[in-house]
Short mmCIF file of C-alpha atoms in Angstrom, two decimals:
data_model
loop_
_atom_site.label_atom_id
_atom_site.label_comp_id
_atom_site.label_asym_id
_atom_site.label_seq_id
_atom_site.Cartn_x
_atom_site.Cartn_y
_atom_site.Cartn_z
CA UNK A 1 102.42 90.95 94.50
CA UNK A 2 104.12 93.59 93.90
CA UNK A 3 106.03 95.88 96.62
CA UNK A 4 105.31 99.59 97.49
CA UNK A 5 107.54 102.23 98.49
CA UNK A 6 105.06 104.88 100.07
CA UNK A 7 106.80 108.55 99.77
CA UNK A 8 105.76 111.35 102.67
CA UNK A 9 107.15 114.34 100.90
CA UNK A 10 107.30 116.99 103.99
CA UNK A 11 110.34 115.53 107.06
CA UNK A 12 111.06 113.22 103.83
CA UNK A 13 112.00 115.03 100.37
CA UNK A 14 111.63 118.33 101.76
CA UNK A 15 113.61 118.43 105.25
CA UNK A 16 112.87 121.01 107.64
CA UNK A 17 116.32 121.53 109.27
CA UNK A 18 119.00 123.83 107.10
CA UNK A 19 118.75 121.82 103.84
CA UNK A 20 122.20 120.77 101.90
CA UNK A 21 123.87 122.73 99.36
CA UNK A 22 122.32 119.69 97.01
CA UNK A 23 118.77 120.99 97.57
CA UNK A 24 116.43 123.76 95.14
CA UNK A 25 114.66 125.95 97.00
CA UNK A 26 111.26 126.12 95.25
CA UNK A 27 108.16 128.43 95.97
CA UNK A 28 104.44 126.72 95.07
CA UNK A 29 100.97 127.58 95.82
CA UNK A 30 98.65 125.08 96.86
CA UNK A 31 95.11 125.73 97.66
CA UNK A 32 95.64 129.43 97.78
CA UNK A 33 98.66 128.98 100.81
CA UNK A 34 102.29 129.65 99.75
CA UNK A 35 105.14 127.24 100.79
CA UNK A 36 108.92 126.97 100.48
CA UNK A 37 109.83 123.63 99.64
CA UNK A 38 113.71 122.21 99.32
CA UNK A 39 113.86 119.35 97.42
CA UNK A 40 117.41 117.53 96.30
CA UNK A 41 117.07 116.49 92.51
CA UNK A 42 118.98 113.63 93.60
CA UNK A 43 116.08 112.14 95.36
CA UNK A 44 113.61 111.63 92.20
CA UNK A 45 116.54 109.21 90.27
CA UNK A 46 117.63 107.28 93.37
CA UNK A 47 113.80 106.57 94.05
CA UNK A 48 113.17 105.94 90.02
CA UNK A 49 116.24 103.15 90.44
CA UNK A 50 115.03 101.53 94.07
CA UNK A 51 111.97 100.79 92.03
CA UNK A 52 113.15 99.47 89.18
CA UNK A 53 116.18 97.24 91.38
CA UNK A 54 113.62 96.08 93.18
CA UNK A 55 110.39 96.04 91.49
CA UNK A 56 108.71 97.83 93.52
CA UNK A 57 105.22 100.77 93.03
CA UNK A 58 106.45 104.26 94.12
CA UNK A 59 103.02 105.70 95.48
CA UNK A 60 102.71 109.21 97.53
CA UNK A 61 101.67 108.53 101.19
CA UNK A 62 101.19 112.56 102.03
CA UNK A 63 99.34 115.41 102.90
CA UNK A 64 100.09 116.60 99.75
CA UNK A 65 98.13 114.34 98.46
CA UNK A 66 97.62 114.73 94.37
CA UNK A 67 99.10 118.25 94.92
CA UNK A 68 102.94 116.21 95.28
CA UNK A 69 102.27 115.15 91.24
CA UNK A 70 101.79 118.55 90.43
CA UNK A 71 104.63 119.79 92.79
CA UNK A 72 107.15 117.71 94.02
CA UNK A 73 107.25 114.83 90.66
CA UNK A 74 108.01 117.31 88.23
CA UNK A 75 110.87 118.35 90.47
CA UNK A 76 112.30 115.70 91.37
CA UNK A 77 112.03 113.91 88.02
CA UNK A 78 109.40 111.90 88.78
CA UNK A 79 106.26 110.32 87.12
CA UNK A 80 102.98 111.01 88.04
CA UNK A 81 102.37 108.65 90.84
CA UNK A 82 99.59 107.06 92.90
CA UNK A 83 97.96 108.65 95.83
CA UNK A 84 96.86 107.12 99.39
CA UNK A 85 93.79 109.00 99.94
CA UNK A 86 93.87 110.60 103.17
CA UNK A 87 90.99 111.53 104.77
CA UNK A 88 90.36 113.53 107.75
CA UNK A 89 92.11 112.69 111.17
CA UNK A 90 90.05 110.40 112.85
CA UNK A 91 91.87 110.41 116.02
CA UNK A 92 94.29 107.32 117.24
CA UNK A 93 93.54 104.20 118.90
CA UNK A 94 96.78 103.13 120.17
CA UNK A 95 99.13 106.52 119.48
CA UNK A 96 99.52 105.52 115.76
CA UNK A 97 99.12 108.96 113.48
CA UNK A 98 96.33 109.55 110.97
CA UNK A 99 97.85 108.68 107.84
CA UNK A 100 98.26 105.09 109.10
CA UNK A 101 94.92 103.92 108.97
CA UNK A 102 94.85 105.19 105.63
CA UNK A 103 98.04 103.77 104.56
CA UNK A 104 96.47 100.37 105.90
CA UNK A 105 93.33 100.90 103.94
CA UNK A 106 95.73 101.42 100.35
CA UNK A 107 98.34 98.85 100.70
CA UNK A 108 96.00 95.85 101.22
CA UNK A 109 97.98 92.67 101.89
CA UNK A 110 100.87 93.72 99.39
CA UNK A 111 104.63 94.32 101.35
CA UNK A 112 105.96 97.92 101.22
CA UNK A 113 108.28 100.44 102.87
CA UNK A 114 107.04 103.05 104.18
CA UNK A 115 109.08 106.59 104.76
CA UNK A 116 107.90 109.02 107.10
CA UNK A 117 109.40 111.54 109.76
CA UNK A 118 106.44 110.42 112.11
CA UNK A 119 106.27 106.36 111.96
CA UNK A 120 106.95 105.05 115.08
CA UNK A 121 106.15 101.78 117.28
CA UNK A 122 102.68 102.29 117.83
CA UNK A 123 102.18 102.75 113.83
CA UNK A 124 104.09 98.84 113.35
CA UNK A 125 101.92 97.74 116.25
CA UNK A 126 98.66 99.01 114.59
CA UNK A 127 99.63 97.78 111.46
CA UNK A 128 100.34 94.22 112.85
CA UNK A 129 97.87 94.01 115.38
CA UNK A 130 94.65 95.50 113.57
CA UNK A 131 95.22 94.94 109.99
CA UNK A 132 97.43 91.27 110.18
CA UNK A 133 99.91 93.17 108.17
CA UNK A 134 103.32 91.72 108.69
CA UNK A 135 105.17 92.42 105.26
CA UNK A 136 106.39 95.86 105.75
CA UNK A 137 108.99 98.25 106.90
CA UNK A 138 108.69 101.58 108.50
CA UNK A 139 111.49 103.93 107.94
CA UNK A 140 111.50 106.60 109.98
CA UNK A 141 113.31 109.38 108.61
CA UNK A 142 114.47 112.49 110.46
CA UNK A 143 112.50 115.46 109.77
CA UNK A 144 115.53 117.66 109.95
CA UNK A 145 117.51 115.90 107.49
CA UNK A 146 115.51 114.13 105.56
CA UNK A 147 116.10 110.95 103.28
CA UNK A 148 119.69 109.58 102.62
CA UNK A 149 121.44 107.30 101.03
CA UNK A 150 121.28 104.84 104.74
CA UNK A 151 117.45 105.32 104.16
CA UNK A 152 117.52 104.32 100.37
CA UNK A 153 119.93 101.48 101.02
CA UNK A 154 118.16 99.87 104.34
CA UNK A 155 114.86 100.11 101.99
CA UNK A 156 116.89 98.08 99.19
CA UNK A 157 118.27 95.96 101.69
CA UNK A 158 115.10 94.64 102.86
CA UNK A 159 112.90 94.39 99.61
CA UNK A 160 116.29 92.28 98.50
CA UNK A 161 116.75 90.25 101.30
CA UNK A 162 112.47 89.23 101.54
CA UNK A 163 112.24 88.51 98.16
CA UNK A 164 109.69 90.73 97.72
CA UNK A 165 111.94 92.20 94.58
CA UNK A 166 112.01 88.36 93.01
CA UNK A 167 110.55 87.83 89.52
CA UNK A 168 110.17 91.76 88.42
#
């Protein structure tokens, strides 16, 4: 089975603290609403080669939903990629945030890293406890700064070191 890196693209590829000299400040309207989004053009080749290293499925795992292919891919240098569906928040059963019941619901049984600014515990322990998933990693990745090259690496490191990456 193939691996998935799941992308959040706000906290992740778009940081909220005081971005980097390496980082485009875009404007883009989405559904009518304005936003300012800094994105490093670093980010879309680095991802492009942890995939291909590794073998792994980038797929978007974000509010953005299919508005991130429109937006953030051609940015960042990226293909059109797939899309966890996100549906409305359905509340938590054990702290864990929305998108990880959804995330659940995508992935199926195949391994994958997940980054996020807002995976914590209780989103491993839902994910292991309610959906016998025990093939992943959760990155969580500062909102502030955003994804780095310890982020990228640790990712790597793990799809490596699993085997997941074997035989692609």
């Amino acid at each position: 089975m193939k691996p998935l890196v799941l992308l959040d693209v706000d906290g992740v590829l778009n940081p909220t603290g005081h971005p980097t000299p390496d980082f485009r400040r875009y404007q883009c309207t989405v559904d009518g609403h304005a936003y300012t989004v800094h994105l490093n053009p670093r980010h879309g080749p680095r991802l492009m080669e942890l995939a291909l290293r590794t073998g792994a499925e980038l797929v978007w795992a974000t509010t953005w939903e299919e508005h991130a292919n429109e937006w953030i891919a051609p940015r960042l240098g990226l293909p059109s990629l797939p899309v966890v569906a996100l549906g409305r928040d359905r509340g938590s059963e054990h702290g864990e945030m929305f998108k990880t019941r959804y995330v659940a619901d995508h992935v199926g049984r195949r391994p994958f890293v997940w980054f996020d600014d807002q995976v914590y515990q209780e989103d491993d322990d839902y994910l292991r406890a309610h959906q016998g998933l025990t093939d992943f990693l959760l990155v969580h990745v500062p909102a502030a700064r955003g994804l780095t090259s310890e982020h990228l690496a640790r990712a790597s490191e793990w799809l490596t070191l699993t085997g997941f990456s074997q035989g692609f």
